[in-house]
Short mmCIF file of C-alpha atoms in Angstrom, two decimals:
data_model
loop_
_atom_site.label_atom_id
_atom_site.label_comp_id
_atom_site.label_asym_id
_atom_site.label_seq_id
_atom_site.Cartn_x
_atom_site.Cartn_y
_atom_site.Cartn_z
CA UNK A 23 -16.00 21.89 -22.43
CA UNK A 24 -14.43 23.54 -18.93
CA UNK A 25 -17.95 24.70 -18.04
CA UNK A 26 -19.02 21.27 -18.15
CA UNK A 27 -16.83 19.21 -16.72
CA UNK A 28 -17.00 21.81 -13.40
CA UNK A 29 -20.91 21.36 -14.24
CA UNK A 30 -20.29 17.85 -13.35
CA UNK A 31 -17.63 17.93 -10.81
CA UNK A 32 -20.11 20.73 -8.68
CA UNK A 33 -23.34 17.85 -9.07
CA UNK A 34 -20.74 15.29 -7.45
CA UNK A 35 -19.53 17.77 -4.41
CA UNK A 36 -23.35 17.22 -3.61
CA UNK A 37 -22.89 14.26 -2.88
CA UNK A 38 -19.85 15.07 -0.03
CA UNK A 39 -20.68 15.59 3.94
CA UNK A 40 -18.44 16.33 6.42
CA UNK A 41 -15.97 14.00 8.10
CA UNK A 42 -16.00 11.83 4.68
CA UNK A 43 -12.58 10.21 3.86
CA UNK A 44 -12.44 11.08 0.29
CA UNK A 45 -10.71 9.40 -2.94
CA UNK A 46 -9.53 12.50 -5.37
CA UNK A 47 -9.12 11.54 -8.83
CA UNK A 48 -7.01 12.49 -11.74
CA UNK A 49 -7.47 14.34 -15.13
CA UNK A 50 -8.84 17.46 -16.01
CA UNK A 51 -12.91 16.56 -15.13
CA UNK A 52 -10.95 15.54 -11.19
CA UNK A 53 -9.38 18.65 -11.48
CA UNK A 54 -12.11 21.15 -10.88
CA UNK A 55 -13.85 18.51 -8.15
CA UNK A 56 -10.46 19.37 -6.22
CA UNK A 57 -10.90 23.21 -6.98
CA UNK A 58 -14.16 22.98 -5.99
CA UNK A 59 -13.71 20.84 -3.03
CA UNK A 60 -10.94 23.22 -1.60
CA UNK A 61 -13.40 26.07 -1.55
CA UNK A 62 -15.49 24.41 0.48
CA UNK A 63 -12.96 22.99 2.72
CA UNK A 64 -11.82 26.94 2.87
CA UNK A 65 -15.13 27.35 4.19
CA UNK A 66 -14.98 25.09 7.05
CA UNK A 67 -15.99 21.93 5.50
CA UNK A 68 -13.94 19.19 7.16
CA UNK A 69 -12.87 16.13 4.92
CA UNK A 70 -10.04 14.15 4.32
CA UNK A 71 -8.32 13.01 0.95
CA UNK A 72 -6.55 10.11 -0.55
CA UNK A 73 -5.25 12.02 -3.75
CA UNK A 74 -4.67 9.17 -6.68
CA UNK A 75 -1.37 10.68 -7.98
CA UNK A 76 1.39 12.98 -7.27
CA UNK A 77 -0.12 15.92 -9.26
CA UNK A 78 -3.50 15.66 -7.76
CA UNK A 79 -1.38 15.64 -4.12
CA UNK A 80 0.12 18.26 -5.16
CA UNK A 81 -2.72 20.15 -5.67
CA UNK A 82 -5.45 19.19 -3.10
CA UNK A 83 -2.26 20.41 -0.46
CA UNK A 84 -2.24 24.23 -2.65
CA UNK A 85 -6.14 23.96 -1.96
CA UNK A 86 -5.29 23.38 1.76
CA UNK A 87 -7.47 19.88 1.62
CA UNK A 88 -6.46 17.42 4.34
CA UNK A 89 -4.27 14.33 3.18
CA UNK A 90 -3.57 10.80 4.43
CA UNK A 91 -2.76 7.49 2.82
CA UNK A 92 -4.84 4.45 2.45
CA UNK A 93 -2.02 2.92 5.27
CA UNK A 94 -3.82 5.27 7.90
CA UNK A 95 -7.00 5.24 6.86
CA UNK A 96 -8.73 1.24 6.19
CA UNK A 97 -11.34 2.48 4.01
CA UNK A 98 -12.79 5.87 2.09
CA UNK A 99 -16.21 6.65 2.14
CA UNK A 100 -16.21 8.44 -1.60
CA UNK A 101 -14.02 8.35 -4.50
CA UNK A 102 -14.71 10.88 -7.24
CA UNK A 103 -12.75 10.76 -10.39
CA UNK A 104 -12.97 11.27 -14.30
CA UNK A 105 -12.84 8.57 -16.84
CA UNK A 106 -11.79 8.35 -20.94
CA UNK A 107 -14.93 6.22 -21.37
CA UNK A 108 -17.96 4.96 -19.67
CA UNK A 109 -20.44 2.54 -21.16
CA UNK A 110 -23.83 1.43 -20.36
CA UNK A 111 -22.73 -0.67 -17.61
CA UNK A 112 -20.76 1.95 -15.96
CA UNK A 113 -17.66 0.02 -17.15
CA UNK A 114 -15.22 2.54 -17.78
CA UNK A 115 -11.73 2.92 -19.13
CA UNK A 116 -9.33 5.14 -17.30
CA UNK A 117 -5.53 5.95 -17.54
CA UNK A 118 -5.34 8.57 -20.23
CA UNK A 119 -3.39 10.66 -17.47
CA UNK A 120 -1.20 7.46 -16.53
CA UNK A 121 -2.59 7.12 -13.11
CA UNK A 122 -4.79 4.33 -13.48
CA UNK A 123 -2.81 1.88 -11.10
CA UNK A 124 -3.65 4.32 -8.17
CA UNK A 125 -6.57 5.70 -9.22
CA UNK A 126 -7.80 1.81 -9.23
CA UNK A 127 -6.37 0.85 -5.78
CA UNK A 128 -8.14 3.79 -4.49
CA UNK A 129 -11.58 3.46 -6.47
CA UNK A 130 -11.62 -0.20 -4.60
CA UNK A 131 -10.97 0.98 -1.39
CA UNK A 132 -14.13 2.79 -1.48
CA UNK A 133 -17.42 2.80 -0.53
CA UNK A 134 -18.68 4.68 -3.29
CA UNK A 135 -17.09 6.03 -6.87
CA UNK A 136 -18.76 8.34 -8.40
CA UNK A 137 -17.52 9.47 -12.46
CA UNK A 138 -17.71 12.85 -13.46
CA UNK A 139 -17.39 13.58 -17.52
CA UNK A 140 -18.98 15.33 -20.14
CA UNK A 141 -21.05 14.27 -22.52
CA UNK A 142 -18.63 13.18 -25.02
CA UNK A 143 -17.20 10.19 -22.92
CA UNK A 144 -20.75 7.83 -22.73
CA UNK A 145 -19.81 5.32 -25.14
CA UNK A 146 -22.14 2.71 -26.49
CA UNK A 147 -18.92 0.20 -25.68
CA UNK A 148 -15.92 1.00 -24.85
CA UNK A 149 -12.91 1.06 -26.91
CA UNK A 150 -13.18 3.65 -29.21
CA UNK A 151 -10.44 5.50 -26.08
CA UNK A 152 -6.82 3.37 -26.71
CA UNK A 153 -6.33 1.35 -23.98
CA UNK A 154 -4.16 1.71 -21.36
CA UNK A 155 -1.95 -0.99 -19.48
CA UNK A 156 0.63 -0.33 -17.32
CA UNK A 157 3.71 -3.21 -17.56
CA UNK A 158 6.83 -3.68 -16.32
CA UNK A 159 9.57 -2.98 -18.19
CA UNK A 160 11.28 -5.79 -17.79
CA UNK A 161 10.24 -8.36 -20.24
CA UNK A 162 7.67 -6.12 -21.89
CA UNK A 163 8.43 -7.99 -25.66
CA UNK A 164 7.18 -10.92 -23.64
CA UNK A 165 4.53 -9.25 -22.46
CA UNK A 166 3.22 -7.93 -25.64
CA UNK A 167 3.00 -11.20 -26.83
CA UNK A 168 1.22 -12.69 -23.90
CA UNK A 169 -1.06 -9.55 -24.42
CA UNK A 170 -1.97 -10.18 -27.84
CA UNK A 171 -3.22 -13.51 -27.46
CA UNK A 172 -5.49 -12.13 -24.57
CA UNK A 173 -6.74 -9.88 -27.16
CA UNK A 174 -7.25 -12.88 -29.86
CA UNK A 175 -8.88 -14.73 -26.90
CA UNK A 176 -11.35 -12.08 -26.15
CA UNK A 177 -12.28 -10.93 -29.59
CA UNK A 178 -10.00 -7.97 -30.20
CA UNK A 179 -6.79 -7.16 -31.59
CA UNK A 180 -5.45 -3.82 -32.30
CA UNK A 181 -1.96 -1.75 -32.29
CA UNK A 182 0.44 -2.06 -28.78
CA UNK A 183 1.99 1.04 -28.91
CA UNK A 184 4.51 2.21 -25.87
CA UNK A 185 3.71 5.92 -24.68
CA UNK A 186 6.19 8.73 -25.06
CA UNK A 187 5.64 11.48 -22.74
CA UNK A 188 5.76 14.96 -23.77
CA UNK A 189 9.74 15.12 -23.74
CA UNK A 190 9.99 12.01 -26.56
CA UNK A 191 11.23 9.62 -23.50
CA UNK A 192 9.23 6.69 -22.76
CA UNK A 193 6.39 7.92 -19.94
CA UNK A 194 7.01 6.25 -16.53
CA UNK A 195 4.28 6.55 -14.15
CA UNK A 196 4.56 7.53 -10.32
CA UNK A 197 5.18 4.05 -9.52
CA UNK A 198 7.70 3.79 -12.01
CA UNK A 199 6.09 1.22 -14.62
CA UNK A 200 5.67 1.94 -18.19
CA UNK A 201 2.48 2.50 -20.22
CA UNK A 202 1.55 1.03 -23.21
CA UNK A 203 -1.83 1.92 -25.53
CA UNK A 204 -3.87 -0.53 -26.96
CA UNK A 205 -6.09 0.56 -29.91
CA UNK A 206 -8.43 -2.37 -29.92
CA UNK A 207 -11.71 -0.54 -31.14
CA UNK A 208 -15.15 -2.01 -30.06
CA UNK A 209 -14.28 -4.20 -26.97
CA UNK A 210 -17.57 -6.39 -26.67
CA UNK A 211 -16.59 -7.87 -23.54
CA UNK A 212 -14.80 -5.88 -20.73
CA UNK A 213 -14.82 -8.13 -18.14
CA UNK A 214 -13.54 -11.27 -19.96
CA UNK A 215 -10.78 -8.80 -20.90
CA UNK A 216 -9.91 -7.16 -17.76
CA UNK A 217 -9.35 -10.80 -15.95
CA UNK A 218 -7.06 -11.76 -19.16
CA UNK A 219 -5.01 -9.28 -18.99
CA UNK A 220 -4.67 -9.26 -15.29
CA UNK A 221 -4.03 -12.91 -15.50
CA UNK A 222 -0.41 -11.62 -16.98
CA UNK A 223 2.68 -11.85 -14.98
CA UNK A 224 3.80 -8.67 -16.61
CA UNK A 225 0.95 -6.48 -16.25
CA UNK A 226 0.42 -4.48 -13.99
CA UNK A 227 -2.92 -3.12 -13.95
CA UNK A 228 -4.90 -2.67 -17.04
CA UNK A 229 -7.64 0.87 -17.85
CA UNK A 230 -10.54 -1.41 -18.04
CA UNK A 231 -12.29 -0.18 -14.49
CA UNK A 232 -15.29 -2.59 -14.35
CA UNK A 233 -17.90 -2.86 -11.56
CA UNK A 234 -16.66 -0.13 -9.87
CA UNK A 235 -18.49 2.92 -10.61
CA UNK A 236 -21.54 3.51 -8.79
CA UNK A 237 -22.95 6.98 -10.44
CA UNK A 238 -21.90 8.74 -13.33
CA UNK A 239 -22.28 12.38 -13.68
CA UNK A 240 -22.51 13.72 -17.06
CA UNK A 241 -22.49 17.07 -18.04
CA UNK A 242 -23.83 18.03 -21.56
CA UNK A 243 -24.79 21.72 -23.77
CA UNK A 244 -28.63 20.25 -22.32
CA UNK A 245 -27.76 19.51 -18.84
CA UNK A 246 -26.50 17.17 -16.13
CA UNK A 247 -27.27 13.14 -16.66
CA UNK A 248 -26.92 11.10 -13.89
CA UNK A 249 -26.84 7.20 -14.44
CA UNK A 250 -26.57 5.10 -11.82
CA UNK A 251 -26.00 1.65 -11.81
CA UNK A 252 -28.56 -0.98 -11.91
#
Protein backbone atom coordinates (compact mmCIF):
# COMPACT_ATOMS: atom_id res chain seq x y z
CA UNK A 1 0.00 0.00 0.00
CA UNK A 2 3.41 2.34 0.56
CA UNK A 3 4.34 1.65 -3.08
CA UNK A 4 1.22 3.14 -4.07
CA UNK A 5 0.52 5.90 -2.34
CA UNK A 6 4.39 7.19 -3.41
CA UNK A 7 3.01 5.85 -6.95
CA UNK A 8 0.57 8.59 -6.58
CA UNK A 9 2.32 11.22 -4.70
CA UNK A 10 5.42 10.91 -7.67
CA UNK A 11 2.31 11.38 -10.67
CA UNK A 12 1.34 14.66 -8.59
CA UNK A 13 5.17 16.10 -8.26
CA UNK A 14 4.55 16.18 -12.16
CA UNK A 15 2.48 18.45 -11.90
CA UNK A 16 5.06 21.04 -9.74
CA UNK A 17 7.41 23.82 -11.62
CA UNK A 18 9.63 25.95 -10.13
CA UNK A 19 8.87 29.13 -8.21
CA UNK A 20 5.28 27.48 -7.30
CA UNK A 21 3.99 28.45 -3.78
CA UNK A 22 2.93 25.10 -2.69
CA UNK A 23 0.11 23.75 -0.13
CA UNK A 24 1.68 20.38 1.65
CA UNK A 25 -0.84 18.16 2.98
CA UNK A 26 -1.21 15.76 5.79
CA UNK A 27 -1.43 11.91 6.26
CA UNK A 28 0.56 9.22 5.17
CA UNK A 29 -0.35 9.49 1.02
CA UNK A 30 1.09 13.70 1.84
CA UNK A 31 3.80 12.17 3.42
CA UNK A 32 5.83 10.72 0.62
CA UNK A 33 4.73 13.95 -1.78
CA UNK A 34 6.94 15.83 0.95
CA UNK A 35 9.74 13.08 0.72
CA UNK A 36 9.57 13.27 -2.69
CA UNK A 37 9.33 16.93 -3.05
CA UNK A 38 12.48 17.46 -0.77
CA UNK A 39 14.56 15.43 -3.16
CA UNK A 40 13.89 17.50 -5.72
CA UNK A 41 14.19 20.65 -3.89
CA UNK A 42 17.78 18.94 -2.85
CA UNK A 43 18.32 19.05 -6.39
CA UNK A 44 17.88 22.62 -7.01
CA UNK A 45 14.26 22.79 -7.55
CA UNK A 46 13.09 26.07 -6.02
CA UNK A 47 9.51 26.11 -4.37
CA UNK A 48 7.94 27.31 -1.47
CA UNK A 49 5.51 25.56 1.10
CA UNK A 50 2.55 26.27 3.22
CA UNK A 51 2.73 22.94 5.33
CA UNK A 52 -1.10 22.19 6.69
CA UNK A 53 0.00 21.08 10.21
CA UNK A 54 2.72 21.06 12.67
CA UNK A 55 3.97 17.54 11.74
CA UNK A 56 4.02 18.13 8.09
CA UNK A 57 6.18 21.60 9.14
CA UNK A 58 8.09 19.71 10.86
CA UNK A 59 9.01 17.64 8.25
CA UNK A 60 9.10 19.62 4.93
CA UNK A 61 11.95 21.86 7.28
CA UNK A 62 14.08 18.05 7.88
CA UNK A 63 13.63 17.87 3.94
CA UNK A 64 15.16 21.41 3.75
CA UNK A 65 11.80 22.65 1.71
CA UNK A 66 11.25 26.41 1.95
CA UNK A 67 8.35 27.60 4.39
CA UNK A 68 6.11 30.64 4.74
CA UNK A 69 2.60 31.27 5.96
CA UNK A 70 -0.48 32.11 4.07
CA UNK A 71 0.08 35.86 6.03
CA UNK A 72 3.14 36.36 3.57
CA UNK A 73 2.13 34.80 0.80
CA UNK A 74 -1.87 35.98 -0.67
CA UNK A 75 -2.31 32.95 -2.60
CA UNK A 76 -0.62 29.25 -3.49
CA UNK A 77 -0.44 28.10 -6.79
CA UNK A 78 -0.82 24.09 -5.78
CA UNK A 79 -2.05 22.28 -2.90
CA UNK A 80 -1.40 18.54 -2.83
CA UNK A 81 -2.82 16.48 -0.09
CA UNK A 82 -4.42 12.96 0.76
CA UNK A 83 -7.98 12.34 1.58
CA UNK A 84 -10.10 9.35 3.70
CA UNK A 85 -12.59 9.41 0.80
CA UNK A 86 -13.24 10.78 -2.56
CA UNK A 87 -16.41 10.28 -4.54
CA UNK A 88 -17.44 10.75 -8.01
CA UNK A 89 -17.66 14.37 -7.70
CA UNK A 90 -14.30 14.77 -6.26
CA UNK A 91 -16.09 15.53 -2.95
CA UNK A 92 -13.92 14.23 -0.43
CA UNK A 93 -13.77 13.72 3.29
CA UNK A 94 -10.61 14.59 5.09
CA UNK A 95 -9.48 14.83 8.82
CA UNK A 96 -8.61 11.28 9.71
CA UNK A 97 -5.14 12.87 10.84
CA UNK A 98 -7.06 15.84 12.71
CA UNK A 99 -5.81 18.49 10.44
CA UNK A 100 -8.68 19.17 8.44
CA UNK A 101 -9.26 22.86 9.70
CA UNK A 102 -5.82 23.77 8.09
CA UNK A 103 -5.61 21.51 5.57
CA UNK A 104 -9.10 23.29 4.40
CA UNK A 105 -7.94 26.95 4.85
CA UNK A 106 -5.05 26.03 2.78
CA UNK A 107 -6.85 23.81 0.00
CA UNK A 108 -9.00 27.27 -0.52
CA UNK A 109 -6.28 29.42 -0.77
CA UNK A 110 -5.25 27.66 -3.80
CA UNK A 111 -5.23 27.68 -7.22
CA UNK A 112 -5.23 24.15 -7.70
CA UNK A 113 -5.67 20.87 -5.20
CA UNK A 114 -4.75 18.02 -6.40
CA UNK A 115 -5.68 14.38 -4.12
CA UNK A 116 -3.35 11.73 -4.04
CA UNK A 117 -4.75 8.10 -2.63
CA UNK A 118 -4.82 4.67 -3.46
CA UNK A 119 -7.25 2.82 -4.81
CA UNK A 120 -9.09 1.90 -1.80
CA UNK A 121 -10.34 5.52 -0.98
CA UNK A 122 -12.77 6.12 -4.43
CA UNK A 123 -15.99 5.70 -2.87
CA UNK A 124 -19.23 5.45 -4.74
CA UNK A 125 -20.47 8.18 -1.85
CA UNK A 126 -18.93 9.12 0.82
CA UNK A 127 -19.49 8.08 4.26
CA UNK A 128 -18.51 4.77 4.62
CA UNK A 129 -14.94 6.98 6.41
CA UNK A 130 -16.54 8.41 10.06
CA UNK A 131 -16.78 11.82 9.80
CA UNK A 132 -14.83 14.27 11.19
CA UNK A 133 -15.84 17.73 12.82
CA UNK A 134 -13.79 19.73 14.72
CA UNK A 135 -15.91 21.77 17.75
CA UNK A 136 -15.22 23.74 20.42
CA UNK A 137 -15.17 22.47 23.57
CA UNK A 138 -17.10 24.68 25.12
CA UNK A 139 -20.68 23.79 24.78
CA UNK A 140 -20.00 20.67 22.75
CA UNK A 141 -23.40 18.76 24.51
CA UNK A 142 -25.04 21.68 22.77
CA UNK A 143 -23.41 21.15 19.89
CA UNK A 144 -24.10 17.56 19.48
CA UNK A 145 -27.50 18.27 19.61
CA UNK A 146 -27.54 21.05 17.11
CA UNK A 147 -25.48 18.44 15.04
CA UNK A 148 -27.89 15.77 15.09
CA UNK A 149 -30.70 17.56 13.80
CA UNK A 150 -28.40 18.68 10.83
CA UNK A 151 -27.99 15.09 10.32
CA UNK A 152 -31.98 14.35 10.57
CA UNK A 153 -32.28 17.38 8.21
CA UNK A 154 -30.02 16.02 5.61
CA UNK A 155 -30.93 12.39 5.65
CA UNK A 156 -28.39 10.84 8.00
CA UNK A 157 -27.94 10.02 11.46
CA UNK A 158 -25.28 7.97 12.93
CA UNK A 159 -23.01 7.68 16.28
CA UNK A 160 -21.13 11.25 17.64
CA UNK A 161 -18.34 9.86 19.16
CA UNK A 162 -15.43 12.29 20.75
CA UNK A 163 -11.80 11.12 19.64
CA UNK A 164 -9.24 9.87 22.13
CA UNK A 165 -5.81 10.19 20.95
CA UNK A 166 -3.36 7.53 21.33
CA UNK A 167 -2.63 8.37 25.16
CA UNK A 168 -6.66 7.78 26.17
CA UNK A 169 -6.95 11.83 26.55
CA UNK A 170 -9.35 13.53 24.43
CA UNK A 171 -7.29 14.54 20.93
CA UNK A 172 -6.88 18.35 20.61
CA UNK A 173 -5.81 19.51 17.34
CA UNK A 174 -2.99 22.18 16.56
CA UNK A 175 -5.45 24.82 16.96
CA UNK A 176 -6.56 23.50 20.07
CA UNK A 177 -10.30 22.37 19.23
CA UNK A 178 -11.58 18.97 19.79
CA UNK A 179 -12.61 16.29 17.27
CA UNK A 180 -15.51 14.42 17.19
CA UNK A 181 -16.43 11.28 14.56
CA UNK A 182 -19.54 10.94 12.99
CA UNK A 183 -20.44 7.45 11.65
CA UNK A 184 -23.27 8.46 9.41
CA UNK A 185 -22.82 5.75 6.57
CA UNK A 186 -24.03 6.63 2.97
CA UNK A 187 -24.18 10.52 2.98
CA UNK A 188 -26.37 11.18 -0.26
CA UNK A 189 -25.88 14.74 -0.16
CA UNK A 190 -22.50 16.39 0.81
CA UNK A 191 -23.10 19.68 0.09
CA UNK A 192 -26.49 20.15 1.83
CA UNK A 193 -24.48 18.70 4.73
CA UNK A 194 -21.36 20.60 4.71
CA UNK A 195 -23.44 24.14 4.77
CA UNK A 196 -25.56 22.54 7.85
CA UNK A 197 -23.06 21.83 9.77
CA UNK A 198 -21.11 24.92 9.10
CA UNK A 199 -24.22 26.83 9.78
CA UNK A 200 -23.35 25.76 13.66
CA UNK A 201 -22.07 28.22 16.10
CA UNK A 202 -20.04 25.46 17.60
CA UNK A 203 -18.42 23.94 14.76
CA UNK A 204 -15.65 24.60 13.62
CA UNK A 205 -14.97 23.16 10.40
CA UNK A 206 -16.45 19.95 9.32
CA UNK A 207 -14.26 16.79 6.89
CA UNK A 208 -16.71 17.18 4.15
CA UNK A 209 -14.12 19.03 1.50
CA UNK A 210 -16.54 19.74 -1.41
CA UNK A 211 -15.72 21.57 -4.68
CA UNK A 212 -12.37 21.78 -3.95
CA UNK A 213 -10.43 19.14 -5.53
CA UNK A 214 -9.45 19.62 -8.95
CA UNK A 215 -7.55 16.11 -9.87
CA UNK A 216 -7.38 13.07 -8.10
CA UNK A 217 -4.53 10.76 -8.37
CA UNK A 218 -5.14 7.24 -7.69
CA UNK A 219 -2.80 4.66 -7.41
CA UNK A 220 -3.97 0.97 -7.76
CA UNK A 221 -2.11 -3.00 -8.10
CA UNK A 222 -3.19 -1.92 -12.18
CA UNK A 223 -1.91 1.52 -12.28
CA UNK A 224 -2.33 5.26 -11.80
CA UNK A 225 -6.13 6.78 -12.38
CA UNK A 226 -6.40 10.21 -12.79
CA UNK A 227 -9.97 11.85 -12.55
CA UNK A 228 -10.38 15.17 -12.98
CA UNK A 229 -13.22 17.12 -12.43
CA UNK A 230 -15.87 17.85 -14.85
Amino acid sequence: MEALKRQAAARALEQVAGGMRLGLGTGSTARHFVDLLGEKVRAGLKVVGVPTSEATRIQAEQCGIPLTTLDEVDSLDLTVDGADEVDPALDLIKGGGGALLREKIVAAASDRMIVIADETKWVDALGRFPLPVEVVPFGLAATRRAMERAFAAAGVSGRIELRKGGNGHVFVTDGGHWIVDCRLGRIADAPRLASLLNAIPGVVESGLFVGLAGTVILAGTSGIRVVERR
